[in-house]
Amino acid sequence: MTYCIALDIGTSGLRAQLLETESGKTVATSITARHPIPGMNVIDHVNYAMTSGRDVASGLLITAINSLFSSFEADLSKVKVVAVCGNPFQLSLFQNIEIRDLAYAGKNMLKSLGVVSPPRDGDIVKASELGLKGMPDAVVMIPPAVTHEIGADAIAMLLVTNVLDSKEPCIVVDYGTNAEMALVVNGNVYTGSAAAGPALEGQQIEKGMLAAPGAIADVNIRKNGWECTVLDESMKDNKGDVVDPIKGNISEKGTMHGKAKGITGTGVVASIFCGIETGIITPPKISSPDGMLHLQDGINISSKDIDEAGKAIGALRAGFLTLLLEAGIWTNDIKVAYMSGASGLYVDAKKALRIGMVVPGAEKIIQFGNTSIELARRLAMGKADLESLREFAKRLRATHCMFATAQAFKDIYSIEYSLWCQGMPASEYNNMMVDVYNLPPIPDSASDPEVIRKSMTDLPDTENTRIRILENAGTVLTGEIEGCTECGSCVEECPEDAISIVRKGEAAYGEIQSDRCAGTACRRCERICPEGVLKITPFSIADHSS
C-alpha cells in the first residue's frame, strides 16, 4: 500500500489529508490551529519574512508541515506524492524561493534590488529537498500561478467551482483572510484580492477560533432567545443552547451544552446579523448593560469584535463592488454568487447576504468547501496534472485589479469604515455613494435567494475519520535578550500568551510560540519592555532535536 498527501497552505493555517493511492480513501486528516508564521494575515507574513529573513519564515512553515504530517501516525515512507496548493507567497516560502518580487511594488524597485522573479509555472521537487522528513521516495507537486497576484488557490477556486462555464455574469469569492475573488463576464475574468483580515475566520476575535470541534458556528433568533449551533467532533453542526443575548441566561440546553470553546468567523457573522436584525447592534456598538453579546458557555462578542469583523466585511464588499465597476456592470447584473473556503461554506449564506458579504442582486448562492485542498487532492490522485493546469492558467484572460491602488476601492472602503467603525447610520450609505463619490447606489438584497450547499464539511471525505487539530506545531523562536531584567512585562502584555522568558546559564532568552504571535502588526511585547532591549526580529528557530 502506498499513500499520497494533499496539503493546503492557507493564510490562517495548514490543512492536510493522507490518502490511499489506489482507492483514494482518506486515511487521516490533520489541521493546524493557526499559521506558523507570526502575524494575522498575508501582509503580516510578508513583513515578517522580509524583516526576519526568508530562511527563517520558510523554516517555520516546513517545521509545522512536518509536525502536521507526523500527526497522521502513519508510515510516511510509503508516501509517494505530496500535492500542495496555496497563494503565491505561501508556496514561495514553501519552496524557499524569491519573495521580494511579491513584497515590493514597481519594476524600478525590483530592478534596483537585482530581483529576478522565479517562473512560478508549476514544479515537481523531491520532498527531501524541501526539508520534508520521513518520505525519501516522495515527490512534491506544486501547481502554477497565473500572475504574482493570482495564485494556485485562485486557479482552484475557478476550476473546482466551474464558474468559467457560466453563461451569465457571476462572481466567486474565497472567504478567507486574503479574500480572493473573481468576476466572470462574457468569458472575461476580473480578479482581485482583498486583505480582509482574519476576523471572518475567527481570529483577532477575543473568543475566536478557527472552524474546529467546539466552535460556535451559527446563531439563530428564537422566541426565547438566540440558539447557538456548535461544531461537533466530526465538524458538523449540532444544537447548542438558547441564550438571552443581553443577560446570558440559558432558557434551553442543547446537545452541545457545555462544549463550546470559542466562536468561529461564521458564528460572528451570524451574531452580527441577529444583533442588527433585533436592534441590539448599531455598529460597532452593542446595546447591552455591559456592551457585550452573550452566547453559550461564556462565549461573548464585544464591540471590538464587531469593529474587527466590520472592517473585514467592508473590505469584501468594497472589493466585489470595485470589480463590478471595472467590468462596467452593477449589482443587478449578478444573479449567481459562489462562496468558497471554510467561511464561505459554513456561514449562513442568507445572513451573509443581508450584512453585505454577498453581491446584493444575487438570486442564487452556491456554497463550496475548501477548493484549494480539493485541487491538491486531484493532483495527488492523478486526476489533474501540472501540464493541464499550466494550460488552464494560460487560458485565463484575467484582468487583475490591484485594490491597493484602485480609487474606487478606496472610496467605497471609506464608506464601509464609516458604517462599521464610526457609527454612520446605514441610511446614509447610498447618500455617500451617490453624493460624495459619484458612484451608483446599492439596491436592497434579494429577499429570499436560492441557496445550494455543495458540501456538508469544509474538508472532503472526513465522515469516517477523526480530524486531528494540532494546537502546537512545534514552531518556537528564541534568542538571547541582553540587558533583560526578567521583569515579566512582555509576558503580561502579550495578548496571545505567545512569549516566555527563560534563564539559560547567565543569560535570559525569549521564547515565542510563532503561531500565536501577532507579528509586526502587534509588537506590544517590544513596546512595553522598560529597558527597551527586547527585539524579536533576530530570534531564530529553536532546535529541540536534542
XYZ file of C-alpha atoms in Angstrom:
546
model
C 0.000 0.000 0.000
C 1.222 3.493 -0.849
C -0.021 6.916 0.184
C -0.283 10.411 -1.173
C -0.846 13.675 0.697
C -2.956 16.714 -0.186
C -1.780 19.903 1.533
C -3.469 23.311 1.638
C -1.254 26.142 2.880
C -3.789 28.776 3.842
C -3.126 32.175 5.346
C -4.803 31.228 8.614
C -3.497 27.666 8.902
C -2.488 24.416 7.244
C -4.742 21.504 6.290
C -3.563 18.122 5.135
C -5.087 14.785 4.195
C -3.413 11.398 3.844
C -4.971 9.266 1.086
C -4.544 5.686 -0.073
C -3.173 5.886 -3.595
C -5.180 3.045 -5.124
C -8.580 3.575 -3.513
C -8.419 7.330 -2.972
C -9.762 6.779 0.546
C -8.868 9.435 3.099
C -6.899 7.740 5.871
C -6.237 10.765 8.095
C -6.938 14.487 8.222
C -4.895 16.962 10.250
C -5.046 20.739 10.554
C -3.066 23.320 12.482
C -4.940 25.631 14.818
C -3.044 28.618 13.403
C -0.425 29.584 10.814
C 3.172 29.010 11.997
C 4.474 32.383 10.773
C 3.858 35.333 13.130
C 1.018 37.568 12.017
C -2.702 37.510 11.346
C -2.782 37.956 7.549
C -0.639 37.676 4.446
C 0.704 41.239 4.844
C 1.943 40.353 8.337
C 3.548 37.205 6.955
C 5.270 39.170 4.205
C 6.554 41.746 6.706
C 7.873 39.035 8.993
C 9.625 37.182 6.180
C 11.223 40.385 4.914
C 12.457 41.519 8.331
C 13.437 38.202 9.893
C 14.591 36.537 6.700
C 13.108 34.189 4.135
C 15.016 31.208 5.526
C 13.509 31.688 8.990
C 9.966 32.091 7.667
C 10.366 29.098 5.356
C 11.820 27.071 8.201
C 8.811 27.770 10.391
C 6.493 26.639 7.608
C 8.383 23.419 6.897
C 8.667 22.621 10.627
C 4.901 22.959 11.017
C 4.241 20.815 7.937
C 6.498 18.069 9.282
C 4.627 18.186 12.597
C 1.332 18.054 10.710
C 2.390 15.016 8.685
C 3.716 13.266 11.807
C 0.290 13.664 13.423
C -1.112 11.277 10.784
C 0.540 8.470 12.811
C 1.248 6.615 9.578
C 4.325 5.184 7.865
C 5.402 8.235 5.870
C 8.000 6.202 3.966
C 5.058 4.866 1.952
C 4.132 8.368 0.747
C 4.953 8.763 -2.958
C 3.306 12.097 -3.835
C 2.611 15.294 -1.919
C 0.446 17.826 -3.767
C 0.165 21.349 -2.400
C -1.973 24.415 -3.040
C -1.886 27.990 -1.769
C -1.274 31.586 -2.781
C 1.998 32.655 -4.477
C 3.593 33.936 -1.280
C 2.861 30.817 0.775
C 4.042 28.486 -1.990
C 7.192 30.568 -2.496
C 8.023 30.224 1.199
C 7.235 26.509 0.958
C 9.841 26.214 -1.807
C 12.099 28.814 -0.149
C 12.417 30.799 -3.361
C 12.476 34.543 -4.062
C 9.719 36.522 -2.319
C 10.887 40.118 -2.781
C 9.068 40.383 -6.092
C 5.852 39.692 -4.152
C 6.714 42.100 -1.338
C 7.661 45.165 -3.384
C 5.616 47.013 -5.982
C 7.217 48.627 -9.010
C 9.612 47.306 -11.628
C 12.200 50.001 -10.904
C 12.435 48.983 -7.249
C 12.875 45.329 -8.161
C 15.468 46.200 -10.790
C 17.454 48.300 -8.322
C 17.468 45.374 -5.886
C 18.538 42.957 -8.597
C 15.437 40.838 -8.075
C 14.654 38.270 -10.750
C 11.200 36.773 -10.416
C 11.085 32.972 -10.463
C 8.770 31.483 -13.099
C 6.159 30.014 -10.699
C 4.719 27.908 -13.535
C 4.438 24.688 -11.548
C 7.128 22.277 -10.480
C 7.896 18.760 -9.253
C 10.504 18.608 -6.483
C 11.837 15.838 -4.264
C 10.263 16.038 -0.812
C 13.648 15.666 0.852
C 14.970 18.744 -0.997
C 12.244 20.839 0.633
C 13.041 19.520 4.108
C 10.042 17.173 4.398
C 11.019 14.310 6.673
C 10.373 10.578 6.604
C 9.379 10.256 2.954
C 12.584 9.630 0.983
C 10.850 8.471 -2.199
C 8.161 11.164 -2.356
C 7.911 13.976 -4.854
C 6.058 17.248 -4.314
C 3.755 18.672 -6.992
C 3.445 22.465 -6.907
C 0.781 23.972 -9.201
C 1.356 27.152 -11.215
C 0.291 30.715 -10.552
C -1.273 32.893 -13.222
C 0.447 36.102 -12.140
C 2.192 37.276 -8.993
C -1.208 38.228 -7.567
C -3.244 35.289 -8.835
C -2.081 32.009 -7.375
C -2.882 28.331 -7.368
C -5.614 28.914 -4.786
C -7.395 31.207 -7.235
C -6.982 28.616 -10.007
C -8.511 26.059 -7.634
C -11.412 28.388 -6.887
C -12.150 28.873 -10.586
C -11.554 25.264 -11.615
C -13.400 23.448 -8.829
C -16.459 25.713 -8.893
C -16.700 25.604 -12.722
C -17.635 29.301 -12.825
C -15.953 29.719 -16.205
C -18.748 27.621 -17.701
C -21.364 30.151 -16.600
C -23.446 31.655 -19.424
C -24.313 34.729 -17.359
C -22.247 37.115 -15.232
C -21.319 35.558 -11.890
C -18.884 36.129 -9.067
C -16.915 33.748 -6.849
C -15.260 34.719 -3.583
C -12.941 32.662 -1.402
C -13.906 33.900 2.058
C -10.602 33.841 3.874
C -8.019 36.106 5.451
C -6.828 37.080 1.983
C -10.142 37.066 0.124
C -9.577 36.068 -3.492
C -12.440 36.976 -5.811
C -13.187 36.615 -9.500
C -15.912 38.135 -11.645
C -16.753 36.282 -14.857
C -18.401 38.364 -17.593
C -18.675 37.236 -21.230
C -15.695 34.908 -20.884
C -13.508 37.575 -19.279
C -12.240 37.105 -15.738
C -11.741 40.108 -13.482
C -9.820 39.207 -10.344
C -8.909 40.901 -7.107
C -7.653 40.080 -3.656
C -8.874 41.923 -0.563
C -6.866 41.790 2.652
C -10.000 41.146 4.676
C -8.044 40.066 7.724
C -8.591 37.062 9.975
C -11.810 38.110 11.746
C -14.049 36.138 9.374
C -12.063 33.017 10.273
C -12.428 33.610 13.994
C -9.057 35.240 14.632
C -8.490 38.689 16.168
C -11.822 37.994 17.860
C -11.494 37.818 21.657
C -13.183 34.410 21.961
C -12.482 33.475 18.359
C -11.102 30.260 16.901
C -10.796 28.550 13.544
C -13.533 26.147 12.460
C -12.959 23.157 14.731
C -14.922 20.998 17.182
C -16.352 23.196 19.930
C -16.697 26.314 17.786
C -19.979 28.224 17.746
C -20.588 28.319 14.003
C -24.083 29.787 13.744
C -26.636 31.728 15.787
C -30.394 31.974 15.155
C -33.138 34.118 16.651
C -35.786 32.174 18.577
C -38.756 33.339 20.650
C -36.972 32.557 23.899
C -33.501 33.816 22.929
C -30.713 33.097 20.476
C -29.945 29.478 19.639
C -26.289 28.614 19.175
C -25.041 25.963 16.766
C -21.772 24.261 17.729
C -19.479 22.078 15.592
C -19.178 18.528 16.912
C -16.219 16.134 16.665
C -16.969 15.415 13.009
C -17.123 19.145 12.233
C -20.891 19.018 11.707
C -23.487 21.451 13.043
C -25.121 20.396 16.289
C -27.662 22.110 18.523
C -26.321 24.290 21.302
C -28.040 26.333 23.998
C -30.726 29.000 23.611
C -29.417 32.082 25.414
C -30.618 35.595 26.215
C -28.015 37.673 24.314
C -28.405 40.625 26.685
C -28.040 38.865 30.045
C -26.604 35.474 29.105
C -29.315 33.427 30.815
C -29.924 29.952 29.340
C -33.556 29.257 28.510
C -32.965 25.876 26.832
C -29.998 23.492 26.902
C -28.902 21.836 23.689
C -26.926 18.705 22.827
C -23.688 20.727 22.803
C -24.313 22.364 26.184
C -21.015 22.944 27.973
C -18.980 22.038 24.875
C -18.458 25.438 23.246
C -14.800 26.516 23.325
C -14.988 29.647 21.205
C -16.621 31.161 18.164
C -15.569 30.915 14.551
C -15.982 33.656 11.967
C -19.286 32.289 10.720
C -20.649 32.496 14.244
C -19.506 36.100 14.460
C -21.262 36.858 11.165
C -24.459 35.223 12.441
C -24.250 37.136 15.719
C -23.852 40.424 13.865
C -26.835 39.600 11.653
C -29.006 38.692 14.648
C -27.860 41.785 16.519
C -28.665 44.134 13.654
C -31.994 42.412 12.967
C -33.076 42.797 16.591
C -31.661 46.307 17.006
C -29.151 45.226 19.663
C -26.243 46.174 17.389
C -25.720 49.562 15.790
C -22.178 49.037 14.507
C -19.904 48.967 16.300
C -21.928 49.492 19.499
C -23.838 46.783 21.367
C -26.860 47.936 23.352
C -26.496 45.808 26.472
C -25.580 46.814 30.046
C -22.012 45.534 29.723
C -21.646 46.234 25.992
C -21.403 42.524 25.188
C -23.430 39.946 23.281
C -23.758 36.818 25.404
C -23.751 33.357 23.809
C -23.393 29.951 25.459
C -20.655 28.731 27.802
C -19.279 32.195 28.479
C -18.542 32.958 24.831
C -19.195 36.667 24.272
C -18.970 39.166 21.413
C -17.576 42.620 22.163
C -17.816 45.955 20.335
C -14.153 45.498 19.399
C -15.103 42.201 17.754
C -17.840 43.978 15.781
C -15.263 46.535 14.702
C -12.816 43.848 13.511
C -15.467 41.838 11.670
C -16.946 45.002 10.154
C -13.623 46.002 8.634
C -13.365 42.551 7.034
C -16.938 42.679 5.704
C -16.302 46.194 4.413
C -13.167 45.092 2.561
C -15.101 42.239 0.925
C -17.932 44.470 -0.263
C -15.564 47.203 -1.431
C -13.693 44.517 -3.365
C -16.532 42.986 -5.320
C -18.159 46.371 -5.975
C -14.824 47.569 -7.396
C -14.670 44.536 -9.719
C -18.207 45.282 -10.928
C -17.191 48.842 -11.753
C -14.092 47.547 -13.576
C -16.315 45.331 -15.737
C -18.836 48.101 -16.415
C -21.739 46.325 -14.724
C -23.509 46.669 -11.382
C -25.128 44.545 -8.688
C -28.385 43.928 -10.549
C -26.409 42.196 -13.327
C -25.156 39.433 -10.998
C -27.715 36.737 -10.280
C -25.379 33.926 -9.158
C -22.749 34.186 -6.433
C -20.346 31.408 -5.440
C -18.892 31.182 -1.923
C -15.779 29.059 -1.386
C -13.426 28.419 1.504
C -14.250 27.388 5.064
C -16.088 30.596 5.910
C -17.882 30.532 2.572
C -19.183 27.038 3.267
C -20.103 27.191 6.942
C -21.636 30.675 7.029
C -25.390 31.085 6.680
C -25.494 32.465 3.138
C -28.667 34.485 3.648
C -27.259 36.157 6.741
C -24.036 36.903 4.902
C -26.047 38.448 2.072
C -28.028 40.658 4.431
C -24.966 42.182 6.080
C -23.076 42.852 2.848
C -20.808 39.861 2.270
C -22.546 38.764 -0.947
C -23.473 40.794 -4.036
C -26.927 42.283 -3.271
C -28.557 41.211 -6.540
C -27.711 37.521 -6.144
C -30.777 35.308 -6.556
C -28.789 32.065 -6.265
C -25.906 31.447 -3.858
C -23.771 28.336 -4.300
C -21.548 27.320 -1.380
C -18.400 25.243 -1.903
C -15.922 23.803 0.550
C -12.153 24.093 0.510
C -11.351 24.351 -3.183
C -7.594 24.543 -2.533
C -7.380 21.158 -0.849
C -9.712 19.710 -3.469
C -7.282 20.753 -6.209
C -4.407 19.283 -4.169
C -6.360 16.018 -3.849
C -6.905 15.893 -7.605
C -3.205 16.466 -8.237
C -2.151 13.881 -5.662
C -4.509 11.267 -7.109
C -3.566 11.953 -10.721
C -6.991 13.393 -11.577
C -5.282 16.640 -12.567
C -1.790 17.219 -13.884
C 0.591 20.146 -13.978
C 0.543 20.493 -17.740
C -3.227 20.818 -17.882
C -3.105 23.363 -15.054
C -0.462 25.352 -16.930
C -2.689 25.396 -19.993
C -5.658 26.352 -17.821
C -3.674 29.231 -16.368
C -2.706 30.436 -19.846
C -6.321 30.372 -20.990
C -7.446 32.635 -18.174
C -7.982 36.010 -19.713
C -7.727 37.678 -16.367
C -7.824 41.394 -15.728
C -6.405 41.784 -12.254
C -7.414 44.784 -10.193
C -4.971 45.961 -7.540
C -7.324 47.154 -4.829
C -4.482 48.930 -3.025
C -4.212 51.415 -5.894
C -7.824 51.411 -7.176
C -9.558 54.707 -6.337
C -13.000 53.082 -6.382
C -11.904 50.601 -3.725
C -10.513 53.375 -1.543
C -13.721 55.414 -1.866
C -16.068 52.515 -1.135
C -13.967 51.260 1.747
C -14.062 54.711 3.353
C -17.856 54.417 3.362
C -17.667 50.898 4.783
C -15.319 52.074 7.521
C -17.696 54.891 8.417
C -20.561 52.403 8.608
C -18.864 49.678 10.641
C -16.386 51.564 12.798
C -17.589 55.139 13.160
C -21.314 54.721 13.746
C -22.577 56.128 10.440
C -26.298 55.236 10.056
C -26.947 52.599 7.389
C -29.433 55.013 5.797
C -26.521 57.275 4.859
C -24.639 54.600 2.912
C -26.174 55.276 -0.501
C -26.131 59.023 0.093
C -22.356 58.855 0.408
C -22.080 56.543 -2.605
C -24.027 58.943 -4.831
C -23.413 62.425 -3.428
C -19.812 62.165 -2.212
C -18.177 59.686 -4.594
C -20.494 59.811 -7.626
C -20.990 56.037 -7.532
C -24.227 54.121 -8.188
C -26.374 53.233 -5.163
C -26.650 49.696 -3.854
C -30.149 48.197 -4.089
C -31.674 46.067 -1.357
C -30.556 42.447 -1.241
C -32.726 39.687 -2.680
C -35.296 38.794 -0.032
C -35.124 35.012 -0.387
C -32.304 33.768 -2.637
C -31.920 30.097 -3.506
C -29.015 28.603 -1.549
C -27.242 25.454 -2.759
C -24.676 23.891 -0.427
C -22.347 21.554 -2.292
C -20.717 20.002 0.773
C -21.554 19.474 4.436
C -17.995 19.932 5.700
C -15.068 22.105 4.658
C -12.760 19.104 4.313
C -13.806 16.278 1.971
C -14.173 12.624 2.938
C -13.953 13.050 6.718
C -17.123 11.218 7.697
C -15.302 8.119 8.902
C -12.015 9.604 10.136
C -11.115 11.816 13.065
C -9.845 15.305 12.344
C -6.659 15.923 14.298
C -6.146 19.536 15.368
C -2.532 20.444 16.006
C -2.623 23.078 18.755
C 1.164 23.237 18.937
C 3.011 22.886 15.661
C 6.380 22.899 17.432
C 7.462 26.216 15.940
C 9.378 28.169 18.585
C 11.504 31.252 18.009
C 14.223 32.002 20.527
C 17.002 34.465 21.120
C 19.168 35.916 23.872
C 17.946 39.251 25.277
C 20.943 41.203 26.525
C 20.030 43.510 29.379
C 16.766 41.684 30.205
C 15.843 42.008 33.905
C 13.212 39.260 33.650
C 10.536 41.646 34.919
C 7.829 39.771 33.002
C 6.242 42.889 31.471
C 6.372 41.404 27.965
C 4.775 38.156 29.137
C 1.894 40.005 30.804
C 1.405 42.353 27.840
C 1.206 39.675 25.120
C -2.479 39.257 24.170
C -1.878 35.783 22.732
C 0.274 34.272 25.530
C 2.951 33.721 22.911
C 6.102 34.794 24.752
C 8.011 33.491 27.755
C 11.371 34.358 29.305
C 13.700 31.527 30.329
C 17.071 31.539 32.059
C 19.925 29.648 30.412
C 23.041 29.929 32.497
C 23.857 33.608 32.916
C 21.668 34.767 30.042
C 17.949 35.456 29.614
C 16.324 34.090 26.492
C 12.985 34.869 24.941
C 10.899 32.024 23.558
C 7.963 32.738 21.250
C 5.330 30.305 20.030
C 5.410 31.606 16.476
C 1.886 30.531 15.567
C 0.463 32.559 18.462
C 2.490 35.700 17.790
C 0.642 38.533 16.020
C 3.920 39.652 14.467
C 4.740 43.082 13.106
C 1.153 44.292 13.461
C 1.434 43.954 17.256
C 4.916 44.366 18.817
C 3.310 45.086 22.184
C 5.960 42.999 23.923
C 8.713 45.186 22.474
C 6.985 48.455 23.299
C 6.287 47.514 26.930
C 9.865 46.466 27.687
C 11.052 49.019 30.302
C 14.686 48.541 29.295
C 13.972 48.747 25.559
C 16.073 45.652 24.946
C 13.506 43.188 23.555
C 13.753 42.836 19.774
C 12.123 39.708 18.369
C 13.264 40.145 14.749
C 16.675 38.477 15.317
C 15.101 35.434 17.010
C 15.818 32.134 15.266
C 14.053 28.784 15.167
C 14.678 26.827 18.351
C 16.384 23.469 17.939
C 14.550 20.867 20.032
C 16.118 17.880 18.324
C 18.418 17.107 21.244
